[in-house]
XYZ file of C-alpha atoms in Angstrom:
243
model
C -13.158 -12.832 -18.568
C -15.989 -10.909 -17.162
C -20.681 -11.643 -17.835
C -21.119 -7.827 -17.142
C -19.188 -5.623 -19.746
C -20.761 -2.418 -18.938
C -23.302 -0.240 -17.221
C -24.483 2.807 -17.855
C -26.967 4.928 -15.884
C -28.134 7.884 -17.858
C -27.930 12.203 -16.704
C -31.341 12.579 -14.928
C -31.937 15.762 -13.904
C -33.414 15.588 -10.528
C -32.717 16.827 -6.647
C -33.522 13.909 -5.295
C -31.894 11.130 -3.604
C -29.842 9.432 -5.332
C -29.365 10.876 -8.356
C -28.359 14.251 -6.490
C -25.143 11.749 -5.083
C -22.146 13.215 -7.073
C -21.452 9.510 -8.627
C -24.649 9.911 -9.938
C -25.460 13.222 -10.756
C -23.877 13.577 -14.550
C -24.701 9.808 -15.343
C -22.483 6.505 -15.346
C -20.401 4.296 -17.262
C -18.524 1.840 -16.525
C -16.922 -0.582 -18.586
C -15.570 -3.875 -17.226
C -12.382 -5.792 -17.900
C -12.301 -8.025 -15.006
C -14.076 -10.951 -13.192
C -13.749 -9.018 -9.861
C -14.624 -5.399 -9.459
C -14.812 -3.123 -6.326
C -16.578 0.047 -6.037
C -14.984 2.273 -2.915
C -15.750 5.019 -1.243
C -16.885 6.668 2.055
C -20.174 5.441 3.348
C -23.366 7.581 1.755
C -21.490 7.669 -1.689
C -23.846 5.408 -3.802
C -21.818 2.101 -4.032
C -24.949 -0.282 -2.184
C -27.574 2.046 -3.774
C -25.879 1.050 -7.660
C -25.568 -2.794 -6.058
C -28.914 -3.168 -5.081
C -29.823 -1.818 -8.333
C -27.522 -4.279 -10.023
C -28.888 -6.975 -7.843
C -32.118 -5.869 -8.943
C -31.412 -6.247 -12.489
C -30.289 -10.216 -11.890
C -33.925 -10.911 -10.119
C -32.113 -10.776 -6.287
C -33.586 -10.134 -3.663
C -32.919 -7.429 -2.055
C -32.507 -8.292 1.801
C -30.318 -10.805 0.573
C -30.175 -13.811 -1.784
C -30.886 -15.275 -5.168
C -33.443 -15.437 -7.086
C -35.127 -18.657 -5.203
C -35.787 -16.203 -1.798
C -39.074 -14.775 -0.832
C -37.839 -12.644 2.627
C -41.380 -11.389 3.444
C -41.395 -8.195 5.102
C -44.332 -7.701 5.114
C -44.747 -4.643 2.088
C -46.008 -4.415 -0.750
C -43.865 -2.637 -3.745
C -44.651 -1.756 -7.073
C -42.097 -1.603 -9.629
C -38.441 -1.282 -8.750
C -37.652 -0.823 -5.380
C -34.112 0.809 -5.637
C -34.695 4.136 -7.599
C -31.885 3.450 -10.113
C -32.885 -0.205 -11.072
C -35.509 1.382 -14.588
C -32.639 3.185 -15.418
C -30.326 1.296 -15.715
C -28.520 -0.451 -18.673
C -26.560 -3.633 -18.552
C -24.758 -5.673 -21.421
C -24.106 -8.861 -20.959
C -21.502 -11.446 -23.213
C -22.638 -13.894 -24.166
C -26.359 -13.308 -21.956
C -27.582 -12.491 -19.197
C -26.696 -14.248 -15.891
C -29.527 -14.902 -13.745
C -27.848 -16.789 -11.692
C -25.809 -15.783 -8.158
C -26.184 -14.057 -4.884
C -26.455 -10.410 -3.613
C -25.392 -10.616 -0.270
C -25.395 -7.493 1.860
C -23.772 -7.326 5.403
C -26.373 -5.393 6.872
C -28.886 -7.619 6.583
C -27.751 -10.673 7.151
C -28.650 -12.062 9.982
C -31.968 -11.025 9.112
C -31.273 -14.024 6.115
C -30.192 -16.329 8.436
C -33.144 -16.281 9.908
C -35.204 -16.961 7.200
C -32.856 -19.766 6.331
C -32.752 -21.455 9.326
C -36.521 -20.935 9.867
C -37.189 -22.636 6.102
C -35.002 -25.925 7.476
C -36.948 -26.402 10.273
C -39.287 -27.967 7.918
C -36.167 -29.193 5.780
C -33.183 -29.946 7.216
C -32.169 -30.731 3.929
C -31.169 -27.047 3.159
C -28.843 -27.097 5.863
C -26.933 -28.847 4.002
C -26.150 -25.556 0.865
C -25.034 -24.027 4.155
C -22.462 -26.413 5.562
C -24.886 -28.594 7.744
C -25.542 -26.288 10.238
C -27.846 -23.975 11.956
C -26.215 -20.239 10.956
C -27.400 -19.127 13.984
C -25.852 -21.834 15.500
C -22.218 -20.266 14.061
C -20.275 -16.872 14.995
C -21.608 -14.129 12.326
C -18.052 -14.745 10.580
C -18.209 -18.546 10.394
C -21.759 -18.251 9.164
C -20.541 -15.477 6.239
C -17.835 -18.327 5.352
C -20.620 -21.113 4.836
C -22.858 -19.064 2.756
C -19.227 -18.570 0.230
C -17.645 -21.779 1.075
C -21.474 -23.572 -0.024
C -23.413 -21.234 -1.963
C -20.714 -19.417 -4.367
C -20.832 -21.948 -7.338
C -21.170 -19.975 -10.506
C -22.837 -16.977 -10.952
C -22.293 -12.579 -11.260
C -21.990 -12.265 -6.690
C -23.004 -8.484 -5.901
C -21.308 -7.819 -2.367
C -21.608 -5.551 0.272
C -19.470 -5.205 2.583
C -18.620 -8.808 3.169
C -15.227 -8.018 4.875
C -17.704 -7.231 7.846
C -17.995 -9.933 9.964
C -14.546 -11.341 9.279
C -11.379 -11.671 10.404
C -7.610 -10.889 8.572
C -7.315 -14.707 8.521
C -10.949 -15.477 7.559
C -10.716 -12.679 4.786
C -7.491 -13.853 3.060
C -9.925 -17.510 3.156
C -12.436 -16.138 1.582
C -10.092 -14.243 -1.305
C -8.874 -17.801 -1.592
C -12.714 -18.596 -2.686
C -12.810 -15.670 -4.971
C -9.711 -16.873 -6.461
C -11.151 -20.363 -7.174
C -14.585 -19.309 -8.416
C -13.693 -16.646 -11.198
C -10.173 -18.420 -12.384
C -12.622 -21.268 -13.259
C -14.520 -18.511 -15.419
C -17.270 -19.500 -13.848
C -18.311 -16.205 -11.585
C -18.406 -12.631 -11.694
C -18.137 -10.898 -8.226
C -19.276 -6.646 -8.040
C -18.197 -6.228 -4.110
C -18.571 -2.926 -1.860
C -15.403 -2.441 0.439
C -14.212 -0.719 2.562
C -11.127 -3.300 3.294
C -7.863 -2.588 1.866
C -6.850 -6.358 2.077
C -9.416 -7.163 0.004
C -8.741 -4.520 -2.596
C -5.604 -5.711 -3.410
C -6.888 -8.859 -4.868
C -4.179 -9.000 -7.652
C -5.686 -7.889 -11.565
C -9.044 -6.430 -9.867
C -10.874 -3.256 -11.235
C -11.468 -0.665 -8.559
C -13.998 2.042 -9.047
C -14.245 5.204 -6.766
C -17.419 6.947 -5.573
C -16.472 10.463 -4.964
C -17.449 14.007 -5.259
C -15.958 13.922 -8.487
C -17.742 11.875 -9.922
C -17.504 7.881 -10.716
C -13.880 6.920 -11.784
C -11.841 4.392 -12.181
C -8.747 4.181 -9.768
C -5.896 1.830 -8.833
C -4.739 0.504 -5.391
C -2.682 2.705 -4.270
C -4.421 5.673 -5.142
C -7.499 4.630 -2.299
C -7.851 6.870 0.549
C -8.190 2.849 1.854
C -4.682 1.988 0.881
C -2.788 5.804 1.480
C -4.616 6.253 5.413
C -3.979 2.713 6.505
C -0.249 2.314 5.348
C 0.419 5.881 7.163
C -1.401 5.368 9.956
C 0.066 1.921 9.927
C 3.863 3.763 9.197
C 3.243 6.689 12.121
C 0.359 5.824 14.545
C 1.338 8.370 17.346
C 1.151 11.680 14.233
C -2.453 10.501 14.336
C -3.438 10.286 17.309
C -1.073 13.705 18.095
C -3.977 15.090 15.128
C -7.244 13.335 16.493
C -6.557 13.935 20.239
C -4.791 16.983 20.173
C-alpha cells in the first residue's frame, strides 16, 4: 500500500497563479490507492506545480534531488518556494516519509552538473550513480543511472521522467518501477505525457483538465486516444493539420 494516502488542497479564493488554474479553483481531494500514480494534462494545467508542492513537503530540493542535496542558486527564499505548499495537507500511513527523490527533467542538466562537481573532490559519490560522471553519459543514460542506482526506498516524485528515454529505455524504467513498488518499499508520483508509461498496470491516473482535477482510466486519457488514432490513420491527421 502507498505511504501517501491523501492529498488535500482547500479552495483558495485568489485570482492569481496557481490558484486560477482550473485544477485548483475548487480545491483538491485526491485519495491515493496505488503505489504508482500518474498526473496527466495539457502544458500549464498544474501537474508540475502540484508535484513541486508535494516535493517541498517532503523536504526535497525543488531543483531536483533529495533532502541531502543543496543546489545553491544564489537566491534567498523565505518560507516556501511553491505557493501551494503551505496550503497542502498530506495524509501518511503509517508515518510521514522523507526518504526518496524529486526528479524534474527540465532541470536535470543542472542537477547532473552539481553531482559531477561534487565528485571532483570525492569520487566515491559516483558510486551512487553507476560509477561514471553523469555528463560523460548520454542524457538517457544519465537518467537511467539515476533510476537504477539512487532509487531504493521512499517516495519518488518525478516530472516527465520519460523525456530523455528511448522506447526501449522507457521499458527498462518501468521494470525498475515494478521491482521497487512490488517490494512495498517505494511509491511513485509521476507527471507524464507518455502513453507507454501511462499504461503501467494497476496504476492510478488523475487528469488535470478544464473541468478540474479528476481520476480517469488509461483508455480515457487524451494521450491514449490521440496516439491510437494517429497511429491507426496518420494520413487523416496530416490532412487535417496541413490542409
